[in-house]
Short mmCIF file of C-alpha atoms in Angstrom, two decimals:
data_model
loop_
_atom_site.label_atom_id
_atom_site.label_comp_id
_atom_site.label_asym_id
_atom_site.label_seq_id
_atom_site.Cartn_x
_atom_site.Cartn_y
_atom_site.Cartn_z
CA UNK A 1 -1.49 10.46 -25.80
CA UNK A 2 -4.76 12.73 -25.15
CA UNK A 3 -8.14 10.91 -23.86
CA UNK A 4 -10.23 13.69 -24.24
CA UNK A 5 -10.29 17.38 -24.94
CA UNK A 6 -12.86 18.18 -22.76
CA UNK A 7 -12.58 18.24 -18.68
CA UNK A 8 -15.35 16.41 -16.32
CA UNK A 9 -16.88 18.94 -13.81
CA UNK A 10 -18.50 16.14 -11.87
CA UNK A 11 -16.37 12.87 -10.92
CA UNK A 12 -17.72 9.83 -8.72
CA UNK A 13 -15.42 7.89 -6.95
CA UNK A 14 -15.97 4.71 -5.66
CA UNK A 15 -13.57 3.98 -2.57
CA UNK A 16 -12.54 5.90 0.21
CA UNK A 17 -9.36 4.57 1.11
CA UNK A 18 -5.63 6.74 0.36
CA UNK A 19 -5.83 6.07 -3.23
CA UNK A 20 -9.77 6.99 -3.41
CA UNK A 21 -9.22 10.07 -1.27
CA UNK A 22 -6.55 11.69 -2.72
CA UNK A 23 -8.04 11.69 -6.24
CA UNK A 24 -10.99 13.13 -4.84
CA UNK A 25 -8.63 16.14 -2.79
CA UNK A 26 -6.74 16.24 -6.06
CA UNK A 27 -9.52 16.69 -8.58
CA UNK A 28 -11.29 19.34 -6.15
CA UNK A 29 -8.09 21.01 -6.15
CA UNK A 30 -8.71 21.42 -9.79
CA UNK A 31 -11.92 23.13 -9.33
CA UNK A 32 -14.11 19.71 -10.25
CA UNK A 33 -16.85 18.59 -7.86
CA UNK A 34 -16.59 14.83 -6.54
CA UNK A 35 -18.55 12.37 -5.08
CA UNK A 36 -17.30 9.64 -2.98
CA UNK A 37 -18.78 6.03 -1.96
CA UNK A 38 -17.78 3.74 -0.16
CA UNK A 39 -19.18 -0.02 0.79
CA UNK A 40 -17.91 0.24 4.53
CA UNK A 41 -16.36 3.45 5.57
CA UNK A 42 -13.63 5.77 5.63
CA UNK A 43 -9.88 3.60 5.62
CA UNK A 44 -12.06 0.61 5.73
CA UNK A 45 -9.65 -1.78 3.56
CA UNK A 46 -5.55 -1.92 3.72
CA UNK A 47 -5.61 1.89 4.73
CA UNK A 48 -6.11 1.72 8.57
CA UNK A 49 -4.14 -1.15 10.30
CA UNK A 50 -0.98 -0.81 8.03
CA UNK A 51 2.44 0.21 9.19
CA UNK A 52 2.19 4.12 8.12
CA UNK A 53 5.30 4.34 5.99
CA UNK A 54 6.03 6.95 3.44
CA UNK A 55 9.01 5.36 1.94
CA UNK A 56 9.98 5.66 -1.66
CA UNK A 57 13.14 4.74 -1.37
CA UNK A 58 12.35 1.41 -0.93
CA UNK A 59 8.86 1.33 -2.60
CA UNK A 60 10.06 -2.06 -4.86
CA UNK A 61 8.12 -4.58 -7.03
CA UNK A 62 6.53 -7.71 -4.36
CA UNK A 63 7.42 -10.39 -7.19
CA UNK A 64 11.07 -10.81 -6.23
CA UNK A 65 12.67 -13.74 -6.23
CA UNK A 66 13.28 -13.69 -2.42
CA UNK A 67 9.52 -14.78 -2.74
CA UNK A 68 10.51 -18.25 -4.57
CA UNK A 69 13.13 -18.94 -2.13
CA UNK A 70 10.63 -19.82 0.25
CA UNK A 71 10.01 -22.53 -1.40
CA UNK A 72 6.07 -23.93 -1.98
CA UNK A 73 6.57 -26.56 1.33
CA UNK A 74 7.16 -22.84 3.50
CA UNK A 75 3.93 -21.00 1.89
CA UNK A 76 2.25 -23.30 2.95
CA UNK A 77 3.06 -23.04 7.02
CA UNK A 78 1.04 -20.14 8.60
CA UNK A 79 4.02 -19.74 10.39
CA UNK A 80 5.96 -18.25 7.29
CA UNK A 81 5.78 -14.45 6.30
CA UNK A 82 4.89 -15.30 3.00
CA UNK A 83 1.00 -17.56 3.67
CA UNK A 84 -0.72 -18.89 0.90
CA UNK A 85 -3.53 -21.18 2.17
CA UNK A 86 -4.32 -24.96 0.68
CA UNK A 87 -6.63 -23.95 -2.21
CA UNK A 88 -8.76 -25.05 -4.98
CA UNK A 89 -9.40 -21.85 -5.98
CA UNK A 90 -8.74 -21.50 -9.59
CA UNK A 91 -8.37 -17.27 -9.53
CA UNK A 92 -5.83 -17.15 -6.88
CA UNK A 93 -4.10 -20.98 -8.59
CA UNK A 94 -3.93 -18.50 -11.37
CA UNK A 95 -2.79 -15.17 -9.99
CA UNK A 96 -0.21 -17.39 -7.83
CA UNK A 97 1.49 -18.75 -11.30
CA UNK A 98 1.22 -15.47 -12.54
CA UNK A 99 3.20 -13.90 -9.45
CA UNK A 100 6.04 -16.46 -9.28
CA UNK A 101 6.38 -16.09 -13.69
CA UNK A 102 7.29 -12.34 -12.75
CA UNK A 103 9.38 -13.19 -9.63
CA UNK A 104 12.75 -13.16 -11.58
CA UNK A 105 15.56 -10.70 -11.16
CA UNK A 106 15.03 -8.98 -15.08
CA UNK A 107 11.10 -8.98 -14.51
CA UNK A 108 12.22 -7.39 -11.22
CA UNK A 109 14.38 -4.62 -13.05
CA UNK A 110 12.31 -3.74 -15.31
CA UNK A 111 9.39 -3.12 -12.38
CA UNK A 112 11.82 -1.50 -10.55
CA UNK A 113 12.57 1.14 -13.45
CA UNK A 114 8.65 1.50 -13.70
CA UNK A 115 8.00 2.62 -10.12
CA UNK A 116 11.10 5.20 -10.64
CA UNK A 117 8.86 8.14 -11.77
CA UNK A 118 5.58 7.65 -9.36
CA UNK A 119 8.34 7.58 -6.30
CA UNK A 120 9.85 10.62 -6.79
CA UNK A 121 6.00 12.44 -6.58
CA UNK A 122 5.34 10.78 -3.50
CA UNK A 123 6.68 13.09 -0.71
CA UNK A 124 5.82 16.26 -2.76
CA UNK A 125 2.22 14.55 -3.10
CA UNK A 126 2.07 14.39 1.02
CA UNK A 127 3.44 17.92 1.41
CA UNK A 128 0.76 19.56 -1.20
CA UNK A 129 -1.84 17.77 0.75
CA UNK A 130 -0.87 18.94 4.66
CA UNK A 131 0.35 22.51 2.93
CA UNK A 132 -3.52 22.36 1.84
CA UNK A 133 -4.97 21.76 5.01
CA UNK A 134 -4.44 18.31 5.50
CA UNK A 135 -4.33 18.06 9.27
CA UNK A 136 -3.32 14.57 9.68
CA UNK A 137 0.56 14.10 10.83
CA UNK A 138 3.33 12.50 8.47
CA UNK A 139 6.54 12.80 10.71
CA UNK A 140 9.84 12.64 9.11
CA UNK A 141 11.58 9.66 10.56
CA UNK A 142 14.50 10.47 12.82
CA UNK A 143 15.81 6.98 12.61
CA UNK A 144 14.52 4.48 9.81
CA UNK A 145 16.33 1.40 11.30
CA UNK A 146 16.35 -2.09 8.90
CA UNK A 147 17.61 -4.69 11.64
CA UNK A 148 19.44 -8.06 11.07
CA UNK A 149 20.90 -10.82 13.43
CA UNK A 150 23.97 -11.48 11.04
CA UNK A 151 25.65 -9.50 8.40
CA UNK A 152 25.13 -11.75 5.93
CA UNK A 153 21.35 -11.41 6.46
CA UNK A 154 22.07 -7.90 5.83
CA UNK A 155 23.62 -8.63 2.11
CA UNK A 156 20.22 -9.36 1.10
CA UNK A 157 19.11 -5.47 1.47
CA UNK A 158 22.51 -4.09 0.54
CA UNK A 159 22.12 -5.99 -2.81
CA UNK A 160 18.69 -4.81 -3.79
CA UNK A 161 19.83 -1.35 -2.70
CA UNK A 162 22.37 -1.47 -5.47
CA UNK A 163 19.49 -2.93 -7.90
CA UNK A 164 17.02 0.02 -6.73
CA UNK A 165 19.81 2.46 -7.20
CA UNK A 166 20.78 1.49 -10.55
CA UNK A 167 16.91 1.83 -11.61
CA UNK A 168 17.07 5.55 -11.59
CA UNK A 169 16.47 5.60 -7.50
CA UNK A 170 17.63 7.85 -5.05
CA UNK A 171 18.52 6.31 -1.52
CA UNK A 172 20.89 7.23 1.40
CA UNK A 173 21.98 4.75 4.17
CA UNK A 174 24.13 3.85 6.44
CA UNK A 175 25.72 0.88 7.75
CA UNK A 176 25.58 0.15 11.27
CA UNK A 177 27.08 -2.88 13.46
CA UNK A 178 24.21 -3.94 15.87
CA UNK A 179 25.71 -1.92 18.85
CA UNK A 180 25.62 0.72 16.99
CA UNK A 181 22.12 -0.15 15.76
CA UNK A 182 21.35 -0.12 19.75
CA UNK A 183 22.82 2.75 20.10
CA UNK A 184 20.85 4.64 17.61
CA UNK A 185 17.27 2.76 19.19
CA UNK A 186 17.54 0.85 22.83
CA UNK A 187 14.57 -1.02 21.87
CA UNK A 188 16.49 -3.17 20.08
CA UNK A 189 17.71 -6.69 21.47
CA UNK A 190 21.27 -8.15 21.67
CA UNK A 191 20.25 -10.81 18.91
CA UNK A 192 20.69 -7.46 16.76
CA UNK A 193 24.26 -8.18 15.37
CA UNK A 194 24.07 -5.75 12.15
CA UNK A 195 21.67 -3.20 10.55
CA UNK A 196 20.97 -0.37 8.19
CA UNK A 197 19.76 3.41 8.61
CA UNK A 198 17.49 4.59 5.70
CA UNK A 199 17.51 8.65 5.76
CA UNK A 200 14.73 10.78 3.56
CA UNK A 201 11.70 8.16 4.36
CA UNK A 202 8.44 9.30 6.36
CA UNK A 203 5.99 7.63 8.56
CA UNK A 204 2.85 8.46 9.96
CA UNK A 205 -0.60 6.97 11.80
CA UNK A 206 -2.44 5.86 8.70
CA UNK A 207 -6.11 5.55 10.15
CA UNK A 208 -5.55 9.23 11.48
CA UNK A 209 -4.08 10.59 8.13
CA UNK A 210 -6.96 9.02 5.99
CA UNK A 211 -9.69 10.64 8.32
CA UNK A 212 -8.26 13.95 8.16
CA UNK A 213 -8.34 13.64 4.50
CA UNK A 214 -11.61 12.26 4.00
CA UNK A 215 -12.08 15.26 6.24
CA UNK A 216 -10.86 18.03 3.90
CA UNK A 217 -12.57 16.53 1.10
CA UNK A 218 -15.95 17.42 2.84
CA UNK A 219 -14.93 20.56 4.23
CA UNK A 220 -14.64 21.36 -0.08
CA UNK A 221 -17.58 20.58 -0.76
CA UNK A 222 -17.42 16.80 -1.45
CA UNK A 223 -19.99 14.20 0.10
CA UNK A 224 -18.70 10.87 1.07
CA UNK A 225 -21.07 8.17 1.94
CA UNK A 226 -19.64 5.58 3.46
CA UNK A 227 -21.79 2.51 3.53
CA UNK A 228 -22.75 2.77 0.21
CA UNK A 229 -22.45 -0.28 -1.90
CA UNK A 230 -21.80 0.52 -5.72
CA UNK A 231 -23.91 -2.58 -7.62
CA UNK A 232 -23.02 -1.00 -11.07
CA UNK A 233 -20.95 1.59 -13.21
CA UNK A 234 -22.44 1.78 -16.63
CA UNK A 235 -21.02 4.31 -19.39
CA UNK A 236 -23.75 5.61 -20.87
CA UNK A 237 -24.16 7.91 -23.95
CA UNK A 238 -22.30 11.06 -22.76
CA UNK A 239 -22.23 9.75 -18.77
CA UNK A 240 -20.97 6.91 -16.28
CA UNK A 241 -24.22 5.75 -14.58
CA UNK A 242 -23.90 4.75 -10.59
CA UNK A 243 -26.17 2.45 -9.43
CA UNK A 244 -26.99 0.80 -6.02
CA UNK A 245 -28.80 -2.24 -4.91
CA UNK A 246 -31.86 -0.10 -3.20
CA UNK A 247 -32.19 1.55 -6.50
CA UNK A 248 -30.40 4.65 -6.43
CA UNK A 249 -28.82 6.17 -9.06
CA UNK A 250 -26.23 9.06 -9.67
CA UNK A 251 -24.46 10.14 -12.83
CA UNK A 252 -21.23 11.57 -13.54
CA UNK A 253 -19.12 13.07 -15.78
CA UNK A 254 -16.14 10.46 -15.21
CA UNK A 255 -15.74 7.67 -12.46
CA UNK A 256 -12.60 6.62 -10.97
CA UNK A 257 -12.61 2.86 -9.22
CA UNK A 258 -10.48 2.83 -6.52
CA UNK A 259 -11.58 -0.61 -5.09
CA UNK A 260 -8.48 -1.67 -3.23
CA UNK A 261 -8.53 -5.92 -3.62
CA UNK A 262 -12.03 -5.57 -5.28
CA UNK A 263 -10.49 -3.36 -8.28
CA UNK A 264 -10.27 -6.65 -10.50
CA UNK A 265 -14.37 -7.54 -9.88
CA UNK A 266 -15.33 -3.57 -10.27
CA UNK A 267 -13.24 -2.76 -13.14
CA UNK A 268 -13.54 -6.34 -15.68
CA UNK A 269 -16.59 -5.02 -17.59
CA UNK A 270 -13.92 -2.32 -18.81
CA UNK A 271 -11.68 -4.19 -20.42
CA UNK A 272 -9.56 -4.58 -16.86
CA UNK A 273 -8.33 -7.95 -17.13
CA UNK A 274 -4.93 -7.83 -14.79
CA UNK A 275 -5.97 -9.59 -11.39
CA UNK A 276 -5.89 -7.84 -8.10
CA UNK A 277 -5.42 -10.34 -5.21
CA UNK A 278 -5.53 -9.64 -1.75
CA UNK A 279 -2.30 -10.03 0.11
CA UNK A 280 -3.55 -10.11 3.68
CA UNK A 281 -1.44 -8.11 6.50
CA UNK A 282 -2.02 -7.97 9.93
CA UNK A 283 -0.87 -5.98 12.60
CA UNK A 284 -1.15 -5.26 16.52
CA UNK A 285 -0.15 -2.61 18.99
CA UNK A 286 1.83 -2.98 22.35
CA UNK A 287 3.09 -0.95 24.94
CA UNK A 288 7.01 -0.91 25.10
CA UNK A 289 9.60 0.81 27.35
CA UNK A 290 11.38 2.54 24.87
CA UNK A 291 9.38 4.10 22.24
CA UNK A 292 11.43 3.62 19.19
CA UNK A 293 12.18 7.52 17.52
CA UNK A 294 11.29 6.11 13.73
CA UNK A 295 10.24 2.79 12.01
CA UNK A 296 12.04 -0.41 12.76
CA UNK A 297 11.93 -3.37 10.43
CA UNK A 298 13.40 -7.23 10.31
CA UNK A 299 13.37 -7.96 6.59
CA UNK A 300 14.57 -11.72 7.60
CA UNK A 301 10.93 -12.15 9.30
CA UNK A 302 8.85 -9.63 7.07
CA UNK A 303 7.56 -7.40 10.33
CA UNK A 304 7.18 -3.99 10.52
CA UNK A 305 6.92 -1.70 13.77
CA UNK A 306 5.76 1.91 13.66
CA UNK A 307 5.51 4.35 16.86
CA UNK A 308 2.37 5.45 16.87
CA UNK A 309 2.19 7.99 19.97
CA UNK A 310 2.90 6.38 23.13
CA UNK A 311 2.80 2.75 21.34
CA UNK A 312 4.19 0.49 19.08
CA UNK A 313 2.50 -0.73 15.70
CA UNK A 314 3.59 -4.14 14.97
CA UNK A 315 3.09 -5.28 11.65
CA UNK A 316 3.49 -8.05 8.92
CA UNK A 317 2.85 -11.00 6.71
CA UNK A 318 1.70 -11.51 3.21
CA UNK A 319 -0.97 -13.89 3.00
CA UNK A 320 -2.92 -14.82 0.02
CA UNK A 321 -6.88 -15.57 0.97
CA UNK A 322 -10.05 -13.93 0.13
CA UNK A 323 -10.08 -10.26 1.57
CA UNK A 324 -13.57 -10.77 3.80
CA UNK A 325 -11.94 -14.02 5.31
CA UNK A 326 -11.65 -14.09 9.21
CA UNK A 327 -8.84 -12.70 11.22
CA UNK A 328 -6.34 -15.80 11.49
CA UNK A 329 -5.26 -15.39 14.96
CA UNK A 330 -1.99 -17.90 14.02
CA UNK A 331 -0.97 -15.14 11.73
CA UNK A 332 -0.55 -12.67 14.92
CA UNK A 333 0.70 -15.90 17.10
CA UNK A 334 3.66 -16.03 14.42
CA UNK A 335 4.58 -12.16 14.32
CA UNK A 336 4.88 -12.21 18.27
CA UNK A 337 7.16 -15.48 17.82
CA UNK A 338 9.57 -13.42 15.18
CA UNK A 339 9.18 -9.88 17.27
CA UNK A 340 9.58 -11.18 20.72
CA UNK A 341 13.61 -12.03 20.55
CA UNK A 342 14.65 -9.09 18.58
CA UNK A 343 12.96 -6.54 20.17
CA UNK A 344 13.46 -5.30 24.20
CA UNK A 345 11.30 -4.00 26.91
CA UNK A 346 8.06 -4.65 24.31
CA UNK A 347 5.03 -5.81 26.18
CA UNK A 348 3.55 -8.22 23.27
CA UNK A 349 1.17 -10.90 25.44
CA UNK A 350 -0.84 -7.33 25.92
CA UNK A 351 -2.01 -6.48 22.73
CA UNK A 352 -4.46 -3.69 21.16
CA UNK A 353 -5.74 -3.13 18.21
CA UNK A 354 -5.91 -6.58 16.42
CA UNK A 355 -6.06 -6.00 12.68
CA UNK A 356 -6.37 -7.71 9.31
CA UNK A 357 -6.57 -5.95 5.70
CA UNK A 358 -6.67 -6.50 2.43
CA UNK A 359 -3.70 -5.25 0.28
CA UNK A 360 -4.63 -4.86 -3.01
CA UNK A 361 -1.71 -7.18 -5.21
CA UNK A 362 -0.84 -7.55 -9.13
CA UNK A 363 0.71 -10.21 -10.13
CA UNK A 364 3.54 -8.14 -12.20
CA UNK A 365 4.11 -5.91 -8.62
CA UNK A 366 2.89 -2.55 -11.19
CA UNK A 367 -0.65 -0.85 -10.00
CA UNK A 368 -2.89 -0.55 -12.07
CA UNK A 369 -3.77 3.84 -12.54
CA UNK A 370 -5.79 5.34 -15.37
CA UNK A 371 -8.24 5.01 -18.17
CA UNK A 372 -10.03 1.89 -19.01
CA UNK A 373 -11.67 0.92 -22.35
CA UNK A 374 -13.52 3.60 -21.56
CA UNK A 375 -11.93 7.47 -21.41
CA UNK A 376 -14.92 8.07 -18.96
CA UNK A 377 -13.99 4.97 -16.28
CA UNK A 378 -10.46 5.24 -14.48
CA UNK A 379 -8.88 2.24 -12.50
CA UNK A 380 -6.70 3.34 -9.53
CA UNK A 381 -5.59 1.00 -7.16
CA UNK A 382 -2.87 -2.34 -7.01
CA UNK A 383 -0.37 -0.53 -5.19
CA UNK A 384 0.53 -3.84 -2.66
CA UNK A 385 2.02 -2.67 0.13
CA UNK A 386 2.31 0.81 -1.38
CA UNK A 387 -0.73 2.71 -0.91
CA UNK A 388 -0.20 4.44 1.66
CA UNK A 389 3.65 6.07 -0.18
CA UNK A 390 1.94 6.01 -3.34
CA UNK A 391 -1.73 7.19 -2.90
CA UNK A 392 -1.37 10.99 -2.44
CA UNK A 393 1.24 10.37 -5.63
CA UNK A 394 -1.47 8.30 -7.60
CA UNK A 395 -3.92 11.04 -6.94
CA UNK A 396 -2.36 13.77 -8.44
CA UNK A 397 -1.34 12.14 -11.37
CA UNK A 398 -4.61 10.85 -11.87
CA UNK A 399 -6.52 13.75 -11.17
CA UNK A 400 -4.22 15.73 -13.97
CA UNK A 401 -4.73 12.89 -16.19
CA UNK A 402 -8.44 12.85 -15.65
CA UNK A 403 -8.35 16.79 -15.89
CA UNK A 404 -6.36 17.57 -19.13
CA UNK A 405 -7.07 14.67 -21.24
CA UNK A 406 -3.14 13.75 -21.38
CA UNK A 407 -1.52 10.61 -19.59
CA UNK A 408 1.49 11.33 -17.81
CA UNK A 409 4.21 9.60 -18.42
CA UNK A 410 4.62 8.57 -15.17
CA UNK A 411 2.00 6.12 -15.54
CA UNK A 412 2.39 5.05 -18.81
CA UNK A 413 3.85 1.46 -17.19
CA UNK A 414 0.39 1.50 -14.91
CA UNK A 415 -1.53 1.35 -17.81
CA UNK A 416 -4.96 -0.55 -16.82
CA UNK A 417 -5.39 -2.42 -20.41
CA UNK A 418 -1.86 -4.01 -20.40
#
């Protein structure tokens, strides 16, 4: 399928988080001149605060139905990794029904086998950008550790590797008994009793990476302003019309809205109608004797730890509440309760770097990348807790999309009218 036979020179782009970003590097790359606003700042949404991985191999559909056995009485705990707060709220009543609908094992497949072809772009996509002149640091992970107290906790992973494997996807692991698992990282506690080694995944300081990239984008030539809110996009005769609340107004060739959880608002009056909900995450950072050589994760409690120089990201949770709402300091009281016993030597009563953001969710697990009822006005964003593996991926695709008039096929599952 072609959009249009004739290639934008100037392309606004409203977001400046991964997704935004890398359009933007990937368009310039392509000899078209971009413009870049954003309502807060540079990494101002999910992109800062998130656990840094650049993992494909496990880059799966959220609707799974792992998610149903929690069971409605759990979501409702703040306690639980999975948080969706007592609500009214007839969007998110919605998006929830919507979400557990596509939480079945063939809904899952069939995800799975659509996020085949975007994850096998996504480390070329990182190495194009740093062999640009990216600066920012994605470190290949000398240990990618997936940590369990039982075996049979472990089945759960070991099952959906087979399912992610028979999808089309590539992924090497090994099994480890949890001395070995201690063996591999010290950090680990004795309530360790079995794990599994990913091998081929990335990680990296996100906040860092997506400044160094907003960086490069300037150095090109392309303005970003950051505190900039966009009050309308309006396809005019033979342009997309920016407009701002003080009045000011730029025109482009194309735009592409890469809104994080606000896609669904920004992107409605073209013919977007998939919701975006924000699934919350929050994370911390805490000194620990034993700086762990790659990522760790416990599946069983959803939480996610990075080293991030001398320190240790801790991450999790997926809660379901409006993306401006307040930092629920419960939500960080209940990641220290599932971190404390399984890791050792972690200092987590002295914490840094107290973080909430906004993950941009679909209720079918797909993002949501390319052309909206109008071939002028792109949608890129819905990635969950893929952004940050998928963004530089998104971008390129995108910006050859955008560039050429012809969808790849790649996104064809992504597509934003579905």
């Amino acid at each position: 399928m072609r959009l249009s036979s004739t290639a934008p020179q100037r392309v606004g782009i409203v977001g400046a988080g991964m997704v935004g970003l890398s359009t933007a590097w990937f368009l310039q790359e392509r000899g078209i001149e971009v413009t870049v606003f954003d309502r807060k700042g540079i990494a101002a949404g999910a992109s800062w605060g998130n656990a840094g991985w650049i993992t494909p191999g496990i880059s799966t559909p959220l609707p799974e139905p792992a998610v149903l056995r929690y069971g409605i009485r759990a979501m409702l705990s703040p306690s639980s990794p999975v948080y969706v707060p007592p609500t009214l709220n007839p969007r998110l009543i919605r998006f929830l029904a919507s979400f557990a609908r596509h939480s079945t094992a063939a809904r899952w497949r069939v995800a799975m086998e659509s996020l085949v072809g975007i994850n096998r772009h996504a480390l070329s996509a990182f190495d194009e950008l740093t062999d640009g002149g990216v600066t920012g640091s994605a470190y290949e992970a000398k240990s990618f550790l997936a940590a369990y107290r039982t075996p049979a906790e472990r089945a759960i992973l070991l099952e959906e590797i087979e399912h992610i494997r028979a999808a089309g996807q590539g992924i090497e692991f090994d099994v480890l008994t949890g001395d070995d698992a201690r063996g591999v990282e010290p950090s680990l506690s004795d309530e360790i009793g079995a794990a599994i080694r990913l091998h081929g995944q990335r990680f990296m300081n996100p906040g860092d990476f997506v400044n160094s990239l907003a960086e490069a984008v300037r150095k090109r030539g392309g303005p970003i302003h950051e505190g900039y809110e966009v009050s309308g996009v309006v396809d005019e005769i033979g342009a997309v019309r920016v407009s701002s609340p003080t009045g000011d107004v730029r025109r482009f060739d194309a735009v592409v809205l890469a809104t994080g959880t606000w896609l669904g608002d920004t992107a409605r009056d073209f013919g977007v109608g998939i919701p975006v909900q924000a699934g919350r995450g929050y994370s911390f950072s805490v000194a620990i004797d034993h700086v762990p050589a790659g990522p760790v994760y416990f599946p069983a409690q959803r939480v996610a730890c990075t080293p991030l120089r001398d320190r240790l990201r801790v991450a999790g949770m997926m809660e379901f509440r409006a993306p401006d709402a307040a930092l629920d300091r419960r939500r960080i009281a209940a990641i220290v309760r599932a971190a404390r016993p399984l890791l050792r030597g972690a200092d987590l009563d002295a914490r840094r770097d107290e973080w909430v953001g906004s993950r941009p969710c679909t209720p079918d697990g797909l993002p949501v990348i390319g052309a909206t009822r109008s071939p002028r006005v792109f949608a890129a964003g819905g990635h969950g807790m893929w952004g940050i593996t998928l963004g530089p991926a998104t971008g390129r695709l995108l910006a050859d999309t955008i560039t050429t008039g012809r969808i790849a096929p790649e996104l064809a599952p992504f597509n934003p009218l579905r």
